[in-house]
Each structure stands twice: as C-alpha cells, then as structure tokens.
Coordinates of C-alpha atoms in Angstrom, one line a residue:
M167 CA -11.1 11.3 -20.4
K168 CA -11.3 15.1 -19.8
K169 CA -13.8 14.5 -17.0
F170 CA -11.5 11.9 -15.4
K171 CA -8.4 14.2 -15.7
K172 CA -10.4 17.1 -14.2
H173 CA -11.7 15.0 -11.3
W174 CA -8.2 13.7 -10.4
E175 CA -6.6 17.1 -11.1
I176 CA -4.2 15.6 -13.8
Q177 CA -2.4 18.3 -15.7
Q178 CA 0.0 16.2 -17.8
N179 CA -0.4 12.8 -19.4
W180 CA 2.5 11.2 -17.6
Q181 CA 0.4 11.5 -14.4
L182 CA -2.1 9.0 -15.8
I183 CA 0.4 6.3 -14.9
F184 CA -0.7 6.3 -11.3
P185 CA -4.4 5.6 -11.9
V186 CA -3.3 2.9 -14.4
L187 CA -0.9 1.3 -11.9
G188 CA -3.6 1.6 -9.2
L189 CA -6.2 -0.2 -11.4
I190 CA -3.7 -2.9 -12.4
G191 CA -2.9 -3.5 -8.7
L192 CA -6.6 -3.5 -7.8
F193 CA -7.4 -6.1 -10.4
Y194 CA -4.3 -8.2 -9.4
V195 CA -5.4 -8.2 -5.7
S196 CA -9.0 -9.0 -6.8
Y197 CA -7.8 -11.9 -8.9
K198 CA -5.6 -13.3 -6.0
L199 CA -8.5 -12.9 -3.6
S200 CA -10.8 -14.8 -5.9
L201 CA -8.3 -17.6 -6.2
I202 CA -7.8 -17.8 -2.4
I203 CA -11.4 -17.5 -1.3
F204 CA -13.0 -19.5 -4.1
K205 CA -10.2 -22.0 -4.9
D206 CA -12.7 -24.9 -5.4
F207 CA -14.7 -23.1 -8.1
H208 CA -14.3 -23.8 -11.7
V209 CA -11.8 -21.6 -13.7
Y210 CA -14.7 -20.1 -15.7
W211 CA -16.0 -18.3 -12.6
S212 CA -12.6 -16.7 -11.9
P213 CA -13.2 -13.6 -14.2
I214 CA -16.6 -13.0 -12.8
L215 CA -15.3 -13.2 -9.2
T216 CA -12.3 -11.0 -10.0
I217 CA -14.5 -8.3 -11.5
T218 CA -16.9 -8.5 -8.5
F219 CA -14.0 -8.2 -6.1
A220 CA -12.5 -5.4 -8.1
Y221 CA -15.7 -3.4 -8.0
L222 CA -16.1 -3.9 -4.3
L223 CA -12.4 -3.0 -3.6
L224 CA -12.7 0.1 -5.9
K225 CA -15.7 1.3 -3.9
F226 CA -13.8 0.8 -0.7
V227 CA -10.7 2.6 -2.0
L228 CA -12.8 5.5 -3.2
F229 CA -14.5 5.7 0.2
L230 CA -11.0 5.8 1.8
F231 CA -9.9 8.6 -0.6
K232 CA -12.9 10.7 0.5
K233 CA -12.0 10.2 4.1
L234 CA -8.3 10.8 3.8
E235 CA -8.5 13.7 1.3
K236 CA -9.1 16.1 4.2
K237 CA -6.6 14.5 6.5
W238 CA -3.6 14.2 4.1
I239 CA -2.2 17.4 2.8
L240 CA -1.4 16.8 -0.9
T241 CA -1.3 19.2 -3.7
Y242 CA -3.4 17.1 -6.2
K243 CA -5.9 14.3 -5.9
W244 CA -3.9 12.0 -8.2
E245 CA -1.1 12.1 -5.6
M246 CA -3.4 10.1 -3.3
I247 CA -3.2 7.2 -5.7
R248 CA 0.6 7.5 -5.6
V249 CA 0.6 7.4 -1.8
F250 CA -1.7 4.3 -1.8
I251 CA 0.7 2.6 -4.3
V252 CA 3.7 3.4 -2.0
F253 CA 1.9 1.9 1.0
S254 CA 1.1 -1.2 -0.9
V255 CA 4.5 -1.7 -2.4
T256 CA 6.2 -1.0 0.9
G257 CA 4.0 -3.5 2.8
S258 CA 4.7 -6.3 0.3
L259 CA 8.4 -5.4 0.1
S260 CA 8.9 -5.4 3.9
I261 CA 7.6 -9.0 4.2
F262 CA 9.7 -10.0 1.2
V263 CA 12.8 -8.4 2.8
G264 CA 12.0 -9.7 6.3
R265 CA 11.9 -13.4 5.4
P266 CA 15.6 -13.7 4.3
I267 CA 16.7 -11.5 7.2
I268 CA 15.0 -13.7 9.7
K269 CA 16.5 -16.8 8.1
L270 CA 20.0 -15.1 8.0
I271 CA 19.7 -14.6 11.8
G272 CA 18.9 -18.3 12.1
I273 CA 15.3 -18.0 13.3
T274 CA 13.0 -20.7 11.9
K275 CA 9.7 -22.1 12.8
E276 CA 11.4 -25.4 13.7
N277 CA 13.9 -23.9 16.3
L278 CA 11.5 -21.5 17.9
S279 CA 7.9 -21.6 19.1
P280 CA 5.4 -20.3 16.6
V281 CA 4.4 -17.4 18.9
F282 CA 8.0 -16.2 19.3
Y283 CA 8.7 -16.8 15.6
W284 CA 5.8 -14.7 14.4
T285 CA 6.4 -12.0 17.0
L286 CA 10.0 -11.6 15.9
F287 CA 9.0 -11.8 12.2
I288 CA 6.4 -9.0 12.7
I289 CA 8.9 -6.8 14.6
I290 CA 11.5 -7.2 11.9
A291 CA 8.9 -6.6 9.2
I292 CA 7.8 -3.4 11.0
I293 CA 11.3 -2.1 11.3
F294 CA 12.0 -2.7 7.5
Y295 CA 8.5 -1.2 6.8
Q296 CA 9.5 2.1 8.5
I297 CA 12.8 2.3 6.5
L298 CA 11.3 1.2 3.2
L299 CA 8.3 3.6 3.5
V300 CA 10.6 6.6 3.2
C301 CA 12.8 5.0 0.5
I302 CA 9.9 3.9 -1.7
G303 CA 8.2 7.3 -1.1
W304 CA 11.3 9.0 -2.4
V305 CA 11.3 6.8 -5.5
F306 CA 7.7 7.7 -6.1
G307 CA 8.4 11.4 -5.5
Q308 CA 6.6 11.7 -2.2
F309 CA 9.6 11.9 0.2
K310 CA 8.3 14.9 2.1
F311 CA 4.9 13.4 2.7
F312 CA 6.3 10.1 3.9
W313 CA 9.1 11.7 6.0
D314 CA 6.5 13.7 7.8
F315 CA 4.3 10.6 8.2
E316 CA 7.3 8.7 9.6
K317 CA 8.2 11.4 12.1
K318 CA 4.6 11.4 13.3
T319 CA 4.8 7.6 13.7
L320 CA 8.1 7.7 15.6
R321 CA 6.8 10.5 17.9
R322 CA 3.8 8.2 18.7
M323 CA 6.2 5.4 19.5
G324 CA 7.9 7.6 22.1
F325 CA 10.9 9.0 20.2
K326 CA 11.0 12.6 21.4
R327 CA 13.8 13.5 19.0
F328 CA 11.3 13.9 16.2
D329 CA 9.2 16.6 17.9
D330 CA 8.8 19.7 15.8

C-alpha cells in the first residue's frame, strides 16, 4: 500500500477514494461491455470476460495517464484519476439530462428524421456537457482545471471573449 500511495502521490487516506472509485467504474464499464459484446455467452463466462476487459481498459487508462501527465498541469498524480472521473460522470450525465430536454422541446424520432433528431440531440448534449463539466469539476474540487479547460474549448470554438 505504501508503494501505491507513493506512486500516486497520496498524502492522506481520504484521497484513496479516487482510485477506489476509478476501479469500481472500470469494473462496471468492463461488465457492461462484456454483456453488450458477448450477450449470447453463458452467464458463467461473464466474470472472465469482465476481468479481461478490466485488464485491457486499465492498461489503456494507464497509457493515457502517461501521455496526459505532461500535458495537464495538476499538483498530484491522484488528481488525474479525479479528472477522469469528472469526465466520465459529465459525459453520462449530459446524455441523461439531454433526453428529457429534447422531449420537453417536443422533438422525437417519430416527428423528425433520424439525421436531424440525432444532430439536435448531439448539439443539446454538447451544450449541457460544457455546463456540467465545470459544475461537476467544482463538486470534485477541480474547478480551476475545468474552468481553464472550458475557456480553451470555447476559444477553439471561436468565442474570443475567453482569450487571456
């Protein structure tokens, strides 16, 4: 455990919640992937497939950590896990919030062509994603990181007001 804490620069035990949440999320996604991809397999194969997907996803995420460690300016390595959690929660939540909004507006697959429906749905989800990213980042204690990230995104979209 000391080696793990040293590697992720964890100074206090409460900071261990982020690696634990990350692993829970990793196994959940692996389980869901195994159900989606191999839905016809017998239930006994599910744990083996879940562990296999979890291992592959963990390798991929650690590869991303190495690449982004130099690009993202964070004080401690464990904060990268927190940032990844914020991105994943925000992505899921923007879709979850976007569906009722699009229904409230009166847009359905039945009254609009699929191309227009999905285009509008993606636009609405992106708008909510941008707003939720800063809000969820604040909840997880990474407001400054995500506000800077958001300003950079808005500048790239052409909003000159966010130039430094």
